PDB file of C-alpha atoms in Angstrom:
ATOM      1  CA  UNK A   1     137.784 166.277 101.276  1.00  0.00           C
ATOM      2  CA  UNK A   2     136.983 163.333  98.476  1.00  0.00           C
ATOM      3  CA  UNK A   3     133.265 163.201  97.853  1.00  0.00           C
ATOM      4  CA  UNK A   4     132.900 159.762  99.178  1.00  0.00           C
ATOM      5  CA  UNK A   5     134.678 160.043 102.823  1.00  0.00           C
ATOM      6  CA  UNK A   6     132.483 163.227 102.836  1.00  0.00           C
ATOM      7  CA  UNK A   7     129.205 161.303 101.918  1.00  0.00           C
ATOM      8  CA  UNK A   8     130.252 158.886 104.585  1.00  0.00           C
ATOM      9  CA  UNK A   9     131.226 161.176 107.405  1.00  0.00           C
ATOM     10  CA  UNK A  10     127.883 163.154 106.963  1.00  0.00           C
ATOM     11  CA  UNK A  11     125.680 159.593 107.198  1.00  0.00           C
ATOM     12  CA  UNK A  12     127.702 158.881 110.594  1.00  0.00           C
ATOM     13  CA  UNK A  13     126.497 162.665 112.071  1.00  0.00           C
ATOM     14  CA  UNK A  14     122.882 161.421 111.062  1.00  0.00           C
ATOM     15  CA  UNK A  15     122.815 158.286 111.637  1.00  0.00           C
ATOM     16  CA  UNK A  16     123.301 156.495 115.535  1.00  0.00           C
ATOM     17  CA  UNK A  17     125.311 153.826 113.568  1.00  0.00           C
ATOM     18  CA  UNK A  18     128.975 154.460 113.969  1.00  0.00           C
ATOM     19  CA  UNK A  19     132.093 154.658 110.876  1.00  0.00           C
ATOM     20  CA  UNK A  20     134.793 153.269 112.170  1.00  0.00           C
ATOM     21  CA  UNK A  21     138.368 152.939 110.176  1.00  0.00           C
ATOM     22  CA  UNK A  22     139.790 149.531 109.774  1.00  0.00           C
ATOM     23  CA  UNK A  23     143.247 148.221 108.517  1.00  0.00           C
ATOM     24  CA  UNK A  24     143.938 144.630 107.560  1.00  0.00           C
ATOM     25  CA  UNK A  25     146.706 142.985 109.407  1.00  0.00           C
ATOM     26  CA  UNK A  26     147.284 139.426 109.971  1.00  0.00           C
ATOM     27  CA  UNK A  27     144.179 138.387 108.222  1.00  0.00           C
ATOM     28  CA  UNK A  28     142.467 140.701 111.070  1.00  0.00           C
ATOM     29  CA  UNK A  29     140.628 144.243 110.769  1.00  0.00           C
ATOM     30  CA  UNK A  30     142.606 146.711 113.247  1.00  0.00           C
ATOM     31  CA  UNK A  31     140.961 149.461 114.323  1.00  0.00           C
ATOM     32  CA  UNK A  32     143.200 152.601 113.402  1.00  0.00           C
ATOM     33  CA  UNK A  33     140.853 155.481 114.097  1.00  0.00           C
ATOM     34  CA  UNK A  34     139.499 158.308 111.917  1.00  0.00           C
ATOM     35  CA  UNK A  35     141.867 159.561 109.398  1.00  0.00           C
ATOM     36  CA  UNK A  36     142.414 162.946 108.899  1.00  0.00           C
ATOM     37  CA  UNK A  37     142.709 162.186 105.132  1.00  0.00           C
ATOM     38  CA  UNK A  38     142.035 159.702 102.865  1.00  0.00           C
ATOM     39  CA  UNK A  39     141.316 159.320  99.140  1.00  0.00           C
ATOM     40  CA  UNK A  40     138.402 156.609  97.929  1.00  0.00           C
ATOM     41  CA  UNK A  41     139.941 154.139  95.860  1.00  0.00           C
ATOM     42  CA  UNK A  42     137.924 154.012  92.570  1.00  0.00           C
ATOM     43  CA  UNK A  43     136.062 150.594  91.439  1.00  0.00           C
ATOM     44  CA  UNK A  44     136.595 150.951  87.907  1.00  0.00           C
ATOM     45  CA  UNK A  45     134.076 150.263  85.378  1.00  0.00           C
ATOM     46  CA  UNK A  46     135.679 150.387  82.055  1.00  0.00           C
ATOM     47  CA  UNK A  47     138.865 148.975  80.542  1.00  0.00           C
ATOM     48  CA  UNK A  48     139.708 147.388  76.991  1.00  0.00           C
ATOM     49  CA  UNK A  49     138.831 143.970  77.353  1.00  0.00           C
ATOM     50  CA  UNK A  50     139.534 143.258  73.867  1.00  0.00           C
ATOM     51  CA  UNK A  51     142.928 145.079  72.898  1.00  0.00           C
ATOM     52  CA  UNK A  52     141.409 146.775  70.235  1.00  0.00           C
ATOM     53  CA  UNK A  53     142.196 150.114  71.691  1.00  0.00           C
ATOM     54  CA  UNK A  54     139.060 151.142  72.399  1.00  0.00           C
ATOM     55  CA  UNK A  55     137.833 151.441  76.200  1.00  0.00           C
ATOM     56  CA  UNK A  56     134.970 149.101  76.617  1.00  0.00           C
ATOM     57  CA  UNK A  57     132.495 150.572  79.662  1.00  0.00           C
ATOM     58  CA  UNK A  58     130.065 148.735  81.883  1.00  0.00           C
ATOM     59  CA  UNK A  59     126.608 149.921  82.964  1.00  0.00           C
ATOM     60  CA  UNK A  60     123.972 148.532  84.715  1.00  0.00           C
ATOM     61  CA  UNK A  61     120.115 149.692  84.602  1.00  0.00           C
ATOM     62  CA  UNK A  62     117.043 148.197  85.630  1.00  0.00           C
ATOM     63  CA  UNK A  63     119.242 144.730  86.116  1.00  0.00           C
ATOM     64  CA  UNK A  64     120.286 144.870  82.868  1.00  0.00           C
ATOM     65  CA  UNK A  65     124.316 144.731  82.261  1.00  0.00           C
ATOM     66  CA  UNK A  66     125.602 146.117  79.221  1.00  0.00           C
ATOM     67  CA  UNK A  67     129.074 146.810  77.880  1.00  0.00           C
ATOM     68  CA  UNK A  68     129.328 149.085  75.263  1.00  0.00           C
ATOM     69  CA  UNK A  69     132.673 150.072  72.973  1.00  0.00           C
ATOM     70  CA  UNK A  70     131.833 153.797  71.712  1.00  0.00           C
ATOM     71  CA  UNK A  71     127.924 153.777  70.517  1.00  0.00           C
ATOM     72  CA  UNK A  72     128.609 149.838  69.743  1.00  0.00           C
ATOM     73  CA  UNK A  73     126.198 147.510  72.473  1.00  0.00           C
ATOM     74  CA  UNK A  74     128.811 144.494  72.567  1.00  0.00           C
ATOM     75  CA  UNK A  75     127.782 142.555  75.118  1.00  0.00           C
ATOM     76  CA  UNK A  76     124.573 142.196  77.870  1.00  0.00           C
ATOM     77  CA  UNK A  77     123.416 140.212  80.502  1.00  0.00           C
ATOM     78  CA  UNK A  78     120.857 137.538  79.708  1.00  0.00           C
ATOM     79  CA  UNK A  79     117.115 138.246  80.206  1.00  0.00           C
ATOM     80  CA  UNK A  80     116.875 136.104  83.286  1.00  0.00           C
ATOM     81  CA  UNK A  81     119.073 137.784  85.406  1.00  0.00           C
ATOM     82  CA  UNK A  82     119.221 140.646  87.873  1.00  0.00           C
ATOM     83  CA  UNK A  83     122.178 142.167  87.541  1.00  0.00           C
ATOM     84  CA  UNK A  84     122.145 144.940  90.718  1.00  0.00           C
ATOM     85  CA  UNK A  85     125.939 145.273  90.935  1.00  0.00           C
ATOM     86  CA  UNK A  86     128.977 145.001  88.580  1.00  0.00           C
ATOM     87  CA  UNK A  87     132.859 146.000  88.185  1.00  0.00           C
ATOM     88  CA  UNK A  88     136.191 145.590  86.177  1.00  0.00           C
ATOM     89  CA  UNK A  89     138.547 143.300  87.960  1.00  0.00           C
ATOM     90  CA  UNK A  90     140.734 140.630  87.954  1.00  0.00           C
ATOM     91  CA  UNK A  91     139.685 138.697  90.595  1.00  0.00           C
ATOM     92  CA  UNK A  92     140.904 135.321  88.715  1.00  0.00           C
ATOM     93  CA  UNK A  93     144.510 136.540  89.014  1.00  0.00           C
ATOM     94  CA  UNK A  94     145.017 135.954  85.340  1.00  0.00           C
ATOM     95  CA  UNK A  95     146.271 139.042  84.284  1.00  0.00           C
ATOM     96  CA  UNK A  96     143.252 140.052  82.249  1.00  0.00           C
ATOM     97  CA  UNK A  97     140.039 142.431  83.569  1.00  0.00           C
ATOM     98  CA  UNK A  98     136.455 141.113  83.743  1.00  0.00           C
ATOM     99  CA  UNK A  99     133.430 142.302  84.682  1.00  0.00           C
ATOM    100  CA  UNK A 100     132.788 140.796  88.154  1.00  0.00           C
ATOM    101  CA  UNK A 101     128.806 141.049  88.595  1.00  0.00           C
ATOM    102  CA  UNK A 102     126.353 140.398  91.117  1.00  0.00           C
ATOM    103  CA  UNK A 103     123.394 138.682  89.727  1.00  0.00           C
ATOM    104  CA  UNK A 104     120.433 137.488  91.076  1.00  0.00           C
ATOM    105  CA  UNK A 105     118.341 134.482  88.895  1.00  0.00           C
ATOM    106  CA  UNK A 106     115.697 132.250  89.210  1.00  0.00           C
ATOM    107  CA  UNK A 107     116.861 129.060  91.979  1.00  0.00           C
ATOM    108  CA  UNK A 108     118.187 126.171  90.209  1.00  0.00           C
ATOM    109  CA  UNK A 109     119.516 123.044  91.885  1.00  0.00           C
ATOM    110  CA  UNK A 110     122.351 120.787  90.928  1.00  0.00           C
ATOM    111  CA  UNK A 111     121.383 118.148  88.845  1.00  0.00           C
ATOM    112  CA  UNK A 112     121.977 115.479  91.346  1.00  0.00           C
ATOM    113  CA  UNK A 113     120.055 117.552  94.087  1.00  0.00           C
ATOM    114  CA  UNK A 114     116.387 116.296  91.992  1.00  0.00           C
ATOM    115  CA  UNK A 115     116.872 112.657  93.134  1.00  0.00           C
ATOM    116  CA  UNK A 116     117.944 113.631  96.748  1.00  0.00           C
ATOM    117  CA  UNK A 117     115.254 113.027  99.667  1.00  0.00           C
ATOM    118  CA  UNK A 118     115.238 116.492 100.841  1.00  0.00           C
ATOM    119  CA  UNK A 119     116.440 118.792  97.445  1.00  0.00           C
ATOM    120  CA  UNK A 120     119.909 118.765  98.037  1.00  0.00           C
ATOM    121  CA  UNK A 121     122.286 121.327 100.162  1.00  0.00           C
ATOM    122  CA  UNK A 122     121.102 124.481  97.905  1.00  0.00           C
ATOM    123  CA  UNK A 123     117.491 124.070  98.350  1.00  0.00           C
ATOM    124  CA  UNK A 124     117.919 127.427 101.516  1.00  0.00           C
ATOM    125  CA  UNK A 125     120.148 129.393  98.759  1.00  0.00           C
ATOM    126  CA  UNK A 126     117.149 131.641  97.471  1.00  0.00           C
ATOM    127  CA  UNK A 127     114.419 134.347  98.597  1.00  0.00           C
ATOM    128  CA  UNK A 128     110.648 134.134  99.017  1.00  0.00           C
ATOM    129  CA  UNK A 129     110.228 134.729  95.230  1.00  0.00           C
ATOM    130  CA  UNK A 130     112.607 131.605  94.123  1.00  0.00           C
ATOM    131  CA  UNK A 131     115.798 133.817  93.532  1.00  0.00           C
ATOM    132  CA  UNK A 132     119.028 133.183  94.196  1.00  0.00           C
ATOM    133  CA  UNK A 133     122.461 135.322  94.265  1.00  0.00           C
ATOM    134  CA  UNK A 134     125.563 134.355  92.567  1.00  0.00           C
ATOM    135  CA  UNK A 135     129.076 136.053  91.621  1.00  0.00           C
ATOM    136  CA  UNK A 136     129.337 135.813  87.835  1.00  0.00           C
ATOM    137  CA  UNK A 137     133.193 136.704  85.808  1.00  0.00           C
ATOM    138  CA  UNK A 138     132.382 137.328  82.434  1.00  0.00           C
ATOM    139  CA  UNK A 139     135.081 138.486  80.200  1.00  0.00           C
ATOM    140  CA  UNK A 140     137.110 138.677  76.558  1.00  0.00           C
ATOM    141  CA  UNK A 141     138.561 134.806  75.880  1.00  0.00           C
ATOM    142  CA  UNK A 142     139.153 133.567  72.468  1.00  0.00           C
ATOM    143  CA  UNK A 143     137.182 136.036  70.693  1.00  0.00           C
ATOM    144  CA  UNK A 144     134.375 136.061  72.323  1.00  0.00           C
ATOM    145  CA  UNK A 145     132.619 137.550  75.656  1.00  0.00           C
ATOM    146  CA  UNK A 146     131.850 134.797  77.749  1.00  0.00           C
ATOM    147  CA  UNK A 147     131.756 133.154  81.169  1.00  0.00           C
ATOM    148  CA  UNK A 148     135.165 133.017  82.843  1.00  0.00           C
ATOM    149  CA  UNK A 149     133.727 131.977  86.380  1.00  0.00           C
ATOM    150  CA  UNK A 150     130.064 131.491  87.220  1.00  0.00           C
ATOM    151  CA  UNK A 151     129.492 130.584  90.895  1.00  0.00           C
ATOM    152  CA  UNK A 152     126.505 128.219  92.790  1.00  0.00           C
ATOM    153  CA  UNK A 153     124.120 129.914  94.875  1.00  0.00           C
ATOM    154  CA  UNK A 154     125.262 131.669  97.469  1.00  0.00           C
ATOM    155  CA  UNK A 155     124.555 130.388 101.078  1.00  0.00           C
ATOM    156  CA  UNK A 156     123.591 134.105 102.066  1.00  0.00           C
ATOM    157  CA  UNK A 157     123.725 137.111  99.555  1.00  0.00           C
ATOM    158  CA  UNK A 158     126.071 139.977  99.121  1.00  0.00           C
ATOM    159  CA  UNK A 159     125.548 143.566  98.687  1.00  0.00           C
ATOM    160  CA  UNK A 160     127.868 146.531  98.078  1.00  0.00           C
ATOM    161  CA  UNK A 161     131.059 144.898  96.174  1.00  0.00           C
ATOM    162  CA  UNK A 162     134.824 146.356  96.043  1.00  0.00           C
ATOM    163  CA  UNK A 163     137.887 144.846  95.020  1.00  0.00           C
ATOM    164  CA  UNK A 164     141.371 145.919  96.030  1.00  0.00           C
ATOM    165  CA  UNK A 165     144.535 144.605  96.939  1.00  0.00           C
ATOM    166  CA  UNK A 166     143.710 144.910 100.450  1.00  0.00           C
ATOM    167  CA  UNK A 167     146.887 143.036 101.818  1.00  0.00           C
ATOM    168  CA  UNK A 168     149.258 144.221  99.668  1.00  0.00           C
ATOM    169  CA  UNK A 169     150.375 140.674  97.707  1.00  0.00           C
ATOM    170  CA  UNK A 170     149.934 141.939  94.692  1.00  0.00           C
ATOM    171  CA  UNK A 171     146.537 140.437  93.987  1.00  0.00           C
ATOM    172  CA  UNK A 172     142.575 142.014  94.402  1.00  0.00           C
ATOM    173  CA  UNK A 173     140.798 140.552  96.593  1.00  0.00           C
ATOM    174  CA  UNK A 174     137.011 140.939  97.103  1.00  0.00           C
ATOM    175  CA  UNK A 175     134.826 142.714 100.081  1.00  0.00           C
ATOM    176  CA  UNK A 176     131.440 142.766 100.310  1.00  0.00           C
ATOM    177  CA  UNK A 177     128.717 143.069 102.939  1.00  0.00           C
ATOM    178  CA  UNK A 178     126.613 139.796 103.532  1.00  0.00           C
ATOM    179  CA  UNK A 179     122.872 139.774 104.348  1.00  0.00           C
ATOM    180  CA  UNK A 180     120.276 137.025 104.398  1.00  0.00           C
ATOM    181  CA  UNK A 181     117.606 135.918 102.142  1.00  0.00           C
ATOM    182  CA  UNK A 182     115.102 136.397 104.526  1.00  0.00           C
ATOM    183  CA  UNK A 183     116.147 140.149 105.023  1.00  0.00           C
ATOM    184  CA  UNK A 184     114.763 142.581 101.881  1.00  0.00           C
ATOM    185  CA  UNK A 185     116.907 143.644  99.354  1.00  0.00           C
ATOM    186  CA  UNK A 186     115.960 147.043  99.772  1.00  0.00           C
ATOM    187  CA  UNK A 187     117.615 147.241 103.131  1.00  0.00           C
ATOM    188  CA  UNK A 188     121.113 144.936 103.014  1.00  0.00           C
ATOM    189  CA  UNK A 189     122.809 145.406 106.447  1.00  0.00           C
ATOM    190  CA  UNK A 190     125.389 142.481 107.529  1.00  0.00           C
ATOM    191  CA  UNK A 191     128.465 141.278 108.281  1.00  0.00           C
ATOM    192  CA  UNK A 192     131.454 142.271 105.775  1.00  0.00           C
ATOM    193  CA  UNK A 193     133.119 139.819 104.198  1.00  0.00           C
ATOM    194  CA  UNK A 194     137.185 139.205 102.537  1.00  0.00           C
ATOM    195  CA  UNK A 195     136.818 136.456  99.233  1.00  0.00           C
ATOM    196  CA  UNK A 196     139.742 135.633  97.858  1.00  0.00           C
ATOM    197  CA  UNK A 197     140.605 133.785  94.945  1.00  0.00           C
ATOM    198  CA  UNK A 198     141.736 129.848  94.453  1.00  0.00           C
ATOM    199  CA  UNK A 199     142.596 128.952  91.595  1.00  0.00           C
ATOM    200  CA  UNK A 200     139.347 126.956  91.106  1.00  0.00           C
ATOM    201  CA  UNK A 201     136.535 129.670  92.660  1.00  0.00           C
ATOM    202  CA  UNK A 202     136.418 131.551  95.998  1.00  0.00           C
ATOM    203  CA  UNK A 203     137.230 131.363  99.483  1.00  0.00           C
ATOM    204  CA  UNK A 204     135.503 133.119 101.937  1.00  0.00           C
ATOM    205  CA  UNK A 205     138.834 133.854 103.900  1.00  0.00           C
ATOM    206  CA  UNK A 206     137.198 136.391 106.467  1.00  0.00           C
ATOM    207  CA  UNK A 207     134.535 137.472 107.803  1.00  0.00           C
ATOM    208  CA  UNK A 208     133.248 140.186 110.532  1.00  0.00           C
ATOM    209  CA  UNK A 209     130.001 140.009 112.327  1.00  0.00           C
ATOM    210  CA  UNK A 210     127.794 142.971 112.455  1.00  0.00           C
ATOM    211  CA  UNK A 211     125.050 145.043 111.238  1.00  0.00           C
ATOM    212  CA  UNK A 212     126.619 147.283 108.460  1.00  0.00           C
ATOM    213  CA  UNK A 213     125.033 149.735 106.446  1.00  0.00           C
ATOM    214  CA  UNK A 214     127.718 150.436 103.409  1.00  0.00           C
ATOM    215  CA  UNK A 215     131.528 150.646 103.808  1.00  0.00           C
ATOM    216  CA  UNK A 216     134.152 152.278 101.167  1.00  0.00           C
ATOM    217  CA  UNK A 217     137.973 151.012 100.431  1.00  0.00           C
ATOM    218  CA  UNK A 218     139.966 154.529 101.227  1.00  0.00           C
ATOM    219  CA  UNK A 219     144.039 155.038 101.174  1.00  0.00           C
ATOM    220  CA  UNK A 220     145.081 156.687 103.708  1.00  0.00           C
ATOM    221  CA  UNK A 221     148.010 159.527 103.732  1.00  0.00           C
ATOM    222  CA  UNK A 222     150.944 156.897 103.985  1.00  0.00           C
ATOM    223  CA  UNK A 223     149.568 154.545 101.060  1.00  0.00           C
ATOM    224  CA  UNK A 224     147.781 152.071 103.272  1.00  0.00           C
ATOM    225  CA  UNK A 225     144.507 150.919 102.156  1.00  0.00           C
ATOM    226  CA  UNK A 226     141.448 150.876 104.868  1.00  0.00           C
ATOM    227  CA  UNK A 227     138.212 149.779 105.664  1.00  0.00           C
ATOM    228  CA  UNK A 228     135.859 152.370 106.407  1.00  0.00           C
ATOM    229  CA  UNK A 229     132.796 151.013 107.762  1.00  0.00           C
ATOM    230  CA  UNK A 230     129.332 152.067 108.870  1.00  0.00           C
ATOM    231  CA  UNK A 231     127.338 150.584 110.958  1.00  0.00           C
ATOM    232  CA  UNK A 232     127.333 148.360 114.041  1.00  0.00           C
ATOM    233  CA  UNK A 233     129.482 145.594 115.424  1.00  0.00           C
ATOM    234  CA  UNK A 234     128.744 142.583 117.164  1.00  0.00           C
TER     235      UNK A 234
END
């Protein structure tokens, strides 16, 4: 059994939460059971961004994101942010990988929010300590590493990212679990979410009430791509 199903299947024997098995149809989560097999779909971290042959590989420690090509450093998050999750996708649908990271940085409003009565529609998008969460793309254009995408604050923070073609169009789409910026970091449980991309940023296309824990994209023994969640639902 794949070391991931088994690290899920022993939380649901000591944990009262349950892990249920979910497959998308319609735009809805089906429950299809436990499946006898299933193989975790990887969330890559590595690819050649640049087409220089060599495989460029993300890591992320202590909030700090760093890409490095053999012992070369060639590109790292800025100082300011908080990097806690990252992976190679292409989210953007433009045939080219990025790094797709979760950062959390210091609250900043949109410029037009400073002369609004009551700090604008962001002012609720950060934590006690003045943070806020955003999806960041940052990839290889023009010669340079840069910002592809960079997102506003997030109305309510995501943990635990994955990206697969879920639906089977042809295109990634994003899942992620959704918590509150009330809630600690330390302990994310929430709803799970579907993103998909717009051509201009995200859509949050779905999303499923609960109290989840974690939950891992598996493919089951005829090719079909689940949802394996733990946790409770509402």
């Amino acid at each position: 059994m794949p070391g991931g199903l088994l690290s899920l299947l022993v939380l649901s024997l000591l944990s009262p939460a349950s892990l249920s098995a979910f497959e998308l149809r319609g735009g809805s989560l089906v429950w299809v059971g436990a499946p006898a097999s299933a193989v975790p779909l990887p969330q890559p971290a590595a690819a050649d961004f640049d087409g220089d042959g060599s495989i460029d590989r993300l890591t992320i420690k202590g909030g700090l994101a760093r890409v490095t090509s053999g012992d070369r450093n060639v590109w790292q998050s800025p100082g300011a942010w908080n990097v806690t999750e990252g992976l190679v996708t292409d989210l953007n649908r433009d045939g080219k990988p990025e790094l797709a990271l979760l950062v959390w940085r210091p609250y900043a409003p949109w410029p037009i929010d400073r002369f609004l009565p009551h700090g604008g529609r962001l002012l609720g998008f950060q934590d006690e300590a003045g943070a806020s969460c955003h999806l960041i793309l940052i990839g290889w254009r023009d010669g340079s590493w840069r910002e592809v995408w960079a997102g506003s604050a997030l109305a309510d923070p995501l943990f635990h990212l994955a990206a697969t073609d879920i639906d089977g169009d042809g295109f990634e789409e994003l899942l992620a679990l959704e918590g509150r910026y009330s809630v600690k970091r330390s302990t994310p449980a929430g709803s799970l979410t579907l993103w998909r991309w717009n051509g201009f940023g995200f859509n949050l296309d779905a999303r499923w009430s609960g109290r989840f824990s974690q939950f891992q994209i598996v493919r089951s023994a005829d090719g079909h791509p689940l949802v394996l969640v733990q946790g409770l639902w509402r």
